[in-house]
Tab-separated table of C-alpha atoms in Angstrom:
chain	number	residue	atom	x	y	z
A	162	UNK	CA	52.970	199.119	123.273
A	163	UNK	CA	53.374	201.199	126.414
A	164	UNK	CA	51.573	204.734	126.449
A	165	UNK	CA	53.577	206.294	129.106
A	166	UNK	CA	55.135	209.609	129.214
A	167	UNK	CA	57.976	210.747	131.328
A	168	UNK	CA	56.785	210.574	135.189
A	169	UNK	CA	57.885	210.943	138.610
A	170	UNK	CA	57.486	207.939	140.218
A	171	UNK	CA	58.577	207.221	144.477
A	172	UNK	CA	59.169	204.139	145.634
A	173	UNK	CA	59.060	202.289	148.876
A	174	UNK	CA	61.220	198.955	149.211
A	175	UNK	CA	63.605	200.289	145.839
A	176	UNK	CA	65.878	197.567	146.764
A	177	UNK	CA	63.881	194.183	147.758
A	178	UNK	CA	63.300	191.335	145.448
A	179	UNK	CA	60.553	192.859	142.814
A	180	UNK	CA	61.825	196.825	143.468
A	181	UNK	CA	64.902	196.477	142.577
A	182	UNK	CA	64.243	195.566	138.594
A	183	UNK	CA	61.154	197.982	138.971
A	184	UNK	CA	63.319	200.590	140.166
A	185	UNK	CA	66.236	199.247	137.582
A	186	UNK	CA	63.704	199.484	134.796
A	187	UNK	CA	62.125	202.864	136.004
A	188	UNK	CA	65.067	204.462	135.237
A	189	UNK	CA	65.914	202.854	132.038
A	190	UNK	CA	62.453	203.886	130.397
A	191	UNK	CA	63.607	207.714	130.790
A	192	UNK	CA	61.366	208.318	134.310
A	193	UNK	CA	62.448	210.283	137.366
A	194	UNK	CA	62.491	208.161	140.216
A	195	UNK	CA	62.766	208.644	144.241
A	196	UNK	CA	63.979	206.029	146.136
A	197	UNK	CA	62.785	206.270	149.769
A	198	UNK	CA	64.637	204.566	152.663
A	199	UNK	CA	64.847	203.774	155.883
A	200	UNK	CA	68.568	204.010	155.881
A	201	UNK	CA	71.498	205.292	153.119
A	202	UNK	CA	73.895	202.333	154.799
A	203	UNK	CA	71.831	199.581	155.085
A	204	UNK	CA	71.896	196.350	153.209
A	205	UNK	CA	70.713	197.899	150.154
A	206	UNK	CA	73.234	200.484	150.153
A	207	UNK	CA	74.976	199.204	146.897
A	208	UNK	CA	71.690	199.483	145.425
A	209	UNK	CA	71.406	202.619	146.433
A	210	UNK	CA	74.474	203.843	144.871
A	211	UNK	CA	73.401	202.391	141.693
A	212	UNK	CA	70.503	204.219	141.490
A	213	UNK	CA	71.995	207.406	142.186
A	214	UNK	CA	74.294	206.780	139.679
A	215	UNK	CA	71.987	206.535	137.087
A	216	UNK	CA	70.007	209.642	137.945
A	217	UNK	CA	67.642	208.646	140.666
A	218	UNK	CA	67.275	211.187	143.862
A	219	UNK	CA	67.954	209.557	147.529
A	220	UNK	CA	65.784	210.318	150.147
A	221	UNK	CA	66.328	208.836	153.488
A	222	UNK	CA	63.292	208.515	156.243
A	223	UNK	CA	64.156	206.686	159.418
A	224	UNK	CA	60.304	206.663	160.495
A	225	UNK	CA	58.209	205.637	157.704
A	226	UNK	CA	55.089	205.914	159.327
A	227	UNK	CA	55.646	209.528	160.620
A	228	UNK	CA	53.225	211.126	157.801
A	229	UNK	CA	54.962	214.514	157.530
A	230	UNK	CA	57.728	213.587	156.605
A	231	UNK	CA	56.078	211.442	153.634
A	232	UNK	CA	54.608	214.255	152.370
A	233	UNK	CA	57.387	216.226	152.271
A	234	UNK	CA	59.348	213.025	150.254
A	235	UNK	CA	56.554	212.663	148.074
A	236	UNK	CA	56.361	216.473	146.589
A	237	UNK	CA	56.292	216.581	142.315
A	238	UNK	CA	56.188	212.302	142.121
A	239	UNK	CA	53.145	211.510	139.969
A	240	UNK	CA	53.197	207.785	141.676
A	241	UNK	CA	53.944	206.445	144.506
A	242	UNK	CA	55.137	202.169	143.965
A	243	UNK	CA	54.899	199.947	147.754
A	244	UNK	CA	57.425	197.175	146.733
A	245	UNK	CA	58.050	196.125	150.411
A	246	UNK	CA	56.931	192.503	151.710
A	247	UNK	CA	52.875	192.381	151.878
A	248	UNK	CA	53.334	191.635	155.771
A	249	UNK	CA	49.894	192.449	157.548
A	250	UNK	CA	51.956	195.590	159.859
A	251	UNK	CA	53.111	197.054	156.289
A	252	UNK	CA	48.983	196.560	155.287
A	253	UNK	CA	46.851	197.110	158.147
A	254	UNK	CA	49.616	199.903	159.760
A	255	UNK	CA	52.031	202.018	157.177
A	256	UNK	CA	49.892	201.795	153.731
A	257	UNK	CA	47.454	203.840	154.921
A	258	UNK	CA	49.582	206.123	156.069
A	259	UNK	CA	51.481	206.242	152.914
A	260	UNK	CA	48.190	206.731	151.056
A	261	UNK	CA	46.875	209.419	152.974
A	262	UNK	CA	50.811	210.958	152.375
A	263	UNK	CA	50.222	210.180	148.690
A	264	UNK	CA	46.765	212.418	148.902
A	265	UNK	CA	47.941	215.339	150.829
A	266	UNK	CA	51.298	215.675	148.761
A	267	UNK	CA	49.172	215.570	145.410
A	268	UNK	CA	50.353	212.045	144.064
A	269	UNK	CA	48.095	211.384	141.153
A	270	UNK	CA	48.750	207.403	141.443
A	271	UNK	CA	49.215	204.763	144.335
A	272	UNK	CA	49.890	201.216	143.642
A	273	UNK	CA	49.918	199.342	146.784
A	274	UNK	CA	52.152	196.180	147.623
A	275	UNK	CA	50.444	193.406	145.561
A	276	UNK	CA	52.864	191.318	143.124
A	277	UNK	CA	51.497	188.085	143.755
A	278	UNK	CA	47.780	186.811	143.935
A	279	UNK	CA	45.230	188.536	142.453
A	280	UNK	CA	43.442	190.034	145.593
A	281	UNK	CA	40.492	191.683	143.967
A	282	UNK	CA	39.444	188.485	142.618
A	283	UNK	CA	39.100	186.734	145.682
A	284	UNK	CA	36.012	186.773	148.283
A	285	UNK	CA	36.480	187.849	151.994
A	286	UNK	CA	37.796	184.703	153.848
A	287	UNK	CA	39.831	183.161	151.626
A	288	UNK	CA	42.996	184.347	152.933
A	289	UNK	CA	43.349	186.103	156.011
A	290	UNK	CA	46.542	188.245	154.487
A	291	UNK	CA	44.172	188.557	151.716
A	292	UNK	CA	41.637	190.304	153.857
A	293	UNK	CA	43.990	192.555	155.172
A	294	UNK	CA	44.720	193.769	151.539
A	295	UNK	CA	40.723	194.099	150.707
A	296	UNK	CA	40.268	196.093	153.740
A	297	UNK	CA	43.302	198.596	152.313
A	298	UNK	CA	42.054	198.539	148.938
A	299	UNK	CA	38.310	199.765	150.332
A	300	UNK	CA	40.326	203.125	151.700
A	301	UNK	CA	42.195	203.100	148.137
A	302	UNK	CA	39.535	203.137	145.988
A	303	UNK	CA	37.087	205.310	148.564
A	304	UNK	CA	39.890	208.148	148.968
A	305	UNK	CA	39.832	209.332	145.295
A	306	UNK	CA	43.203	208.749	144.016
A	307	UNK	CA	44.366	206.768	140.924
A	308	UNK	CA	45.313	203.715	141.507
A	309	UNK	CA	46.846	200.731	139.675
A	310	UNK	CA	46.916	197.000	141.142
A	311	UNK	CA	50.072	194.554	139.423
A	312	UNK	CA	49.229	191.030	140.160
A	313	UNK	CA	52.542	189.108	138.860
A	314	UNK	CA	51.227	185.624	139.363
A	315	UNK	CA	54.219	183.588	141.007
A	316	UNK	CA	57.855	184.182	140.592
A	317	UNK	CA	60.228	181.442	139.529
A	318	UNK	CA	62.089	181.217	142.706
A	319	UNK	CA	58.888	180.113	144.713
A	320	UNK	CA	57.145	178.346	142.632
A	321	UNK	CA	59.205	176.496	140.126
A	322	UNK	CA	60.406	172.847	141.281
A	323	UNK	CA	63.518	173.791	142.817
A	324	UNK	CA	66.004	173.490	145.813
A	325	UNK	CA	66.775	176.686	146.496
A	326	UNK	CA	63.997	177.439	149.703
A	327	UNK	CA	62.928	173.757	150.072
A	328	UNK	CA	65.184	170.865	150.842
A	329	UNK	CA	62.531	168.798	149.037
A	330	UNK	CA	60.686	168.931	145.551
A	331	UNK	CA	57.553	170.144	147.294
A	332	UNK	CA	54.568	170.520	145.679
A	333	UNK	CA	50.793	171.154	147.068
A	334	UNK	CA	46.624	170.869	145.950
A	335	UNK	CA	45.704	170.263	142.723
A	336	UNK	CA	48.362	169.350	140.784
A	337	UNK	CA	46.950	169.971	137.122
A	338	UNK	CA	45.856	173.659	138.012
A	339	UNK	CA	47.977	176.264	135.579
A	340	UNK	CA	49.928	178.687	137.359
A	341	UNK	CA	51.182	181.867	136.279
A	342	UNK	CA	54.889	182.467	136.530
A	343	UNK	CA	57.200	185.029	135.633
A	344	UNK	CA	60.920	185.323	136.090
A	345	UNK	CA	61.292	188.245	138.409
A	346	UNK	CA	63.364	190.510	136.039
A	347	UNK	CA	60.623	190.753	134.001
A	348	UNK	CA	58.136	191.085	136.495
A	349	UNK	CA	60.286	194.328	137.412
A	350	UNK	CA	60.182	195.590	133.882
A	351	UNK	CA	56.590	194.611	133.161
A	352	UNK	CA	55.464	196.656	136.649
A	353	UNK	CA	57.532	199.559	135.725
A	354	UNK	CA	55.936	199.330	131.973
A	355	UNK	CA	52.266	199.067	133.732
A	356	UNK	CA	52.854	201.440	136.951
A	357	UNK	CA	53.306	204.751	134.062
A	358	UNK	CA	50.801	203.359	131.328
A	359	UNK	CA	47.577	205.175	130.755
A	360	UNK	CA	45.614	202.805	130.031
A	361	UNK	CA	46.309	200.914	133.657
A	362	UNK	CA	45.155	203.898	135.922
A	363	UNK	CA	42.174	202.430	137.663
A	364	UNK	CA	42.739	198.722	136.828
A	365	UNK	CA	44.509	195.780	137.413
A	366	UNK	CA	47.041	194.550	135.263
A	367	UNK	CA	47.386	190.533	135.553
A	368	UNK	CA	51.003	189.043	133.632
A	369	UNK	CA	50.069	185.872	132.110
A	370	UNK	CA	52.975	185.497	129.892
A	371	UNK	CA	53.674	181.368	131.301
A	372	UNK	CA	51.388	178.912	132.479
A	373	UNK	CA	51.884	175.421	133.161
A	374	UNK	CA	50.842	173.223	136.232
A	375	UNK	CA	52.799	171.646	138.761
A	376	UNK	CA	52.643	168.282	136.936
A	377	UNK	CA	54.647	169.865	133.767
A	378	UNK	CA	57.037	171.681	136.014
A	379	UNK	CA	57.750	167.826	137.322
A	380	UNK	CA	58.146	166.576	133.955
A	381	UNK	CA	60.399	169.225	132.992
A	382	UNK	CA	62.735	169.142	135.897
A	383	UNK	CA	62.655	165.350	135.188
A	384	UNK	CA	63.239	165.949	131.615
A	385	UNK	CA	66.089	168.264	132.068
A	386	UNK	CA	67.958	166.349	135.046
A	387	UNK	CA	67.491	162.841	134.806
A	388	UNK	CA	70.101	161.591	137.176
A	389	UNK	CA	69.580	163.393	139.733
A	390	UNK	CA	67.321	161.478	142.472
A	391	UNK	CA	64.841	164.203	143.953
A	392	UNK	CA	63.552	164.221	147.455
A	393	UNK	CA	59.778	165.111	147.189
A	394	UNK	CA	57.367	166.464	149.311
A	395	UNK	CA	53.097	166.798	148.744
A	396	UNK	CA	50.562	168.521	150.998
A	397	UNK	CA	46.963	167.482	149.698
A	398	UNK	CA	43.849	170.017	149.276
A	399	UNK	CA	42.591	168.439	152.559
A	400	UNK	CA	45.544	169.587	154.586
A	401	UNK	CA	46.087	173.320	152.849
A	402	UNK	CA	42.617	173.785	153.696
A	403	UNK	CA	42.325	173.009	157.240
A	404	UNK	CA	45.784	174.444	157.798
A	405	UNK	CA	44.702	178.171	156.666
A	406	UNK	CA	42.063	178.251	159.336
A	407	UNK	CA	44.676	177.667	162.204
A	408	UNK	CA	45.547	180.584	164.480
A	409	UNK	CA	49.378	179.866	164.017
A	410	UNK	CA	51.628	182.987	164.148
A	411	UNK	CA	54.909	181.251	163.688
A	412	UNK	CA	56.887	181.334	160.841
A	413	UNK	CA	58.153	178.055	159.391
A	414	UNK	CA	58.338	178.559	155.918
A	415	UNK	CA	61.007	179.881	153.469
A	416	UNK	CA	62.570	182.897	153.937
A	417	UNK	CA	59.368	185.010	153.979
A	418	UNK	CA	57.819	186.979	156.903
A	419	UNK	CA	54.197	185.319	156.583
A	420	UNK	CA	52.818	183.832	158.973
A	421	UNK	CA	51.647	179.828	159.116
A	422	UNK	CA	48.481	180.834	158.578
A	423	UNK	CA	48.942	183.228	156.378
A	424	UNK	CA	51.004	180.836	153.857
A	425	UNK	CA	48.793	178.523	153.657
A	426	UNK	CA	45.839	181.065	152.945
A	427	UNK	CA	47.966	182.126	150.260
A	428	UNK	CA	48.665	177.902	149.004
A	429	UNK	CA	44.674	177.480	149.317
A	430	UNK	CA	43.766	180.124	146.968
A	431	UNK	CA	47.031	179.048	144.592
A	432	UNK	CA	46.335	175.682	144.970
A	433	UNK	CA	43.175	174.496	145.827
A	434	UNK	CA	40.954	177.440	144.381
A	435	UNK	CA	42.950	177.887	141.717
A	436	UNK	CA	42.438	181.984	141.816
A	437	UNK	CA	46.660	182.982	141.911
A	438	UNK	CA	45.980	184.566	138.234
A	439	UNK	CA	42.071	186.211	137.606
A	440	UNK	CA	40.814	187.917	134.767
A	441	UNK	CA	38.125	190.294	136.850
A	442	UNK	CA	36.174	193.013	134.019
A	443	UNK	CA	38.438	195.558	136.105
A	444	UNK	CA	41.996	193.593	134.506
A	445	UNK	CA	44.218	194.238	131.578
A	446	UNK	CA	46.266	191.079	130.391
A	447	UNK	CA	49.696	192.255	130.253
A	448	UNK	CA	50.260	190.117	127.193
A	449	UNK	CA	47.722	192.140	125.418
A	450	UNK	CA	49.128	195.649	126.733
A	451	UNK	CA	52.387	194.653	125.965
A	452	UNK	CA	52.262	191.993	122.652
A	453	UNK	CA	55.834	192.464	121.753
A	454	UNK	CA	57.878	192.007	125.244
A	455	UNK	CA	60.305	189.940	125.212
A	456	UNK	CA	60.795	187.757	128.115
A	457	UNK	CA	64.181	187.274	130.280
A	458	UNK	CA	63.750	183.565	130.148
A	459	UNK	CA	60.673	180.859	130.164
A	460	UNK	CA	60.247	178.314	132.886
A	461	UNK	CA	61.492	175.508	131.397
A	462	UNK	CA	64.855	177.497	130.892
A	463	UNK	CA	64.868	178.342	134.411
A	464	UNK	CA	64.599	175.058	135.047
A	465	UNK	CA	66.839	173.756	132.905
A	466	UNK	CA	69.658	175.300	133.995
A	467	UNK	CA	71.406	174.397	136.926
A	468	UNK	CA	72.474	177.289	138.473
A	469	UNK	CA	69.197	177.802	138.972
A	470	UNK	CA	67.812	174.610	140.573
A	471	UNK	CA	70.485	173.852	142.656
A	472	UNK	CA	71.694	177.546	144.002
A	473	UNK	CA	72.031	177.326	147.949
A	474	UNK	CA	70.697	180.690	149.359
């Protein structure tokens, strides 16, 4: 059961893939919400629309990393949600900007861009993106103001068995290691649920709604499409390993922005460490916060239907 009250809450990235049901959800719970953007007619202007339409205010800001203007955005919100791509110039350059924003205009709570691996249970050197975001969360927690952390596990796109962003069945590490995944609709209702709660200000919150291992995803897309002949794809613990530790700043995978390096830092600590979900003495489970939520859809319907496995992007 959620002990939120009616807030104010800003948000950067209102239309990407996990603030857009955030943002959706937001504004279904009864909370005020400003959308800031970089541009009214962009790619997201639809979105945009929508949200207007159902009561949220619009505010546009070319130059997100002039602070002033921030501040001036950011006047009466009682949070301030990152939902843009955890890209080490969003990290290392415009967070801390928009925290210091967040200070000055009197925002009471700053959740950074997270929504993936749980950062704060990982050591220094495990990921190099993931060292960006310790560094960052140092200046969060040092500066004074609330803060919440939402640590999603993996969503179904990436990390189900799928063709969508592979043209192979790939999986990596340690098979038999349970992963946390969530369908992203309810990761954007979950967040918006956690990002206004009480009981979350100064804590993680970790969703750990699904787990099964890469094996069981195998023997459910198996299970669920028998005749259809899979091309697969394995990188061992031995290559994920060595591969995080290369100076590589090209960009070969998916449709993400990370680097080389960076993606495999993030497939070592998913799986070879096993540390995608943690359960730190600073982290709520969400399925204890929120007992009775009812989920979108499980993995094995996700996989089971084919719409979703076989959906060219």
């Amino acid at each position: 059961m959620s002990t939120s009250k009616q807030q104010t809450v800003a948000v950067i990235g209102a239309t990407g893939q996990v603030g857009y049901p955030l943002t959706q959800a937001l504004l279904a719970l009864g909370h005020k919400v400003i959308v800031l953007t970089r541009g009214l007619q962009n790619e997201g202007a639809g979105k945009l629309s929508e949200f207007k339409a159902n009561g949220a205010q619009i505010i546009e800001i070319t130059d997100m990393s002039n602070k002033a203007s921030m501040i001036v955005a950011l006047q009466g919100a009682d949070t301030l949600v990152s939902c843009v791509p955890g890209a080490k110039a969003i990290i290392t350059e415009l967070e801390p900007i928009w925290l210091e924003a967040a200070i000055a205009a009197g925002v009471k709570r700053f959740v950074p861009t997270e929504f993936g691996c749980h950062t704060r249970g990982l050591e220094y050197g495990d990921g190099v993106l993931f060292d960006y975001k310790k560094d960052l969360h140092k200046k969060i927690l040092g500066s004074g103001i609330g803060w919440t952390m939402i640590y999603t596990g993996g969503i179904f796109d990436y990390f189900l068995p799928n063709l969508r962003y592979f043209r192979k069945i790939t999986t990596l590490g340690n098979m038999d290691i349970p992963i946390y995944v969530h369908d992203i609709n309810d990761i954007g209702r979950l967040a918006a649920l956690a990002v206004t709660d009480e009981r979350t200000l100064n804590r993680c919150v970790q969703l750990d709604y699904n787990a099964l291992t890469q094996n069981e995803m195998l023997a459910l897309l198996k299970q669920y499409h028998p005749d259809t002949q899979f091309e697969y794809e394995y990188f061992s613990e031995q290559f994920i390993t060595e591969q995080r530790l290369v100076n590589n700043n090209g960009i070969s995978a998916k449709k993400g922005a990370e680097t080389d390096q960076e993606r495999w830092g993030i497939n070592y600590v998913n799986y070879v460490i096993g540390k995608l979900a943690s359960f730190t003495d600073e982290t709520l489970r969400a399925t204890e916060l929120y007992p009775d939520f009812k989920l979108c859809r499980t993995p094995a319907q996700a996989i089971a239907d084919p719409e979703f496995i076989f959906e060219k992007t």
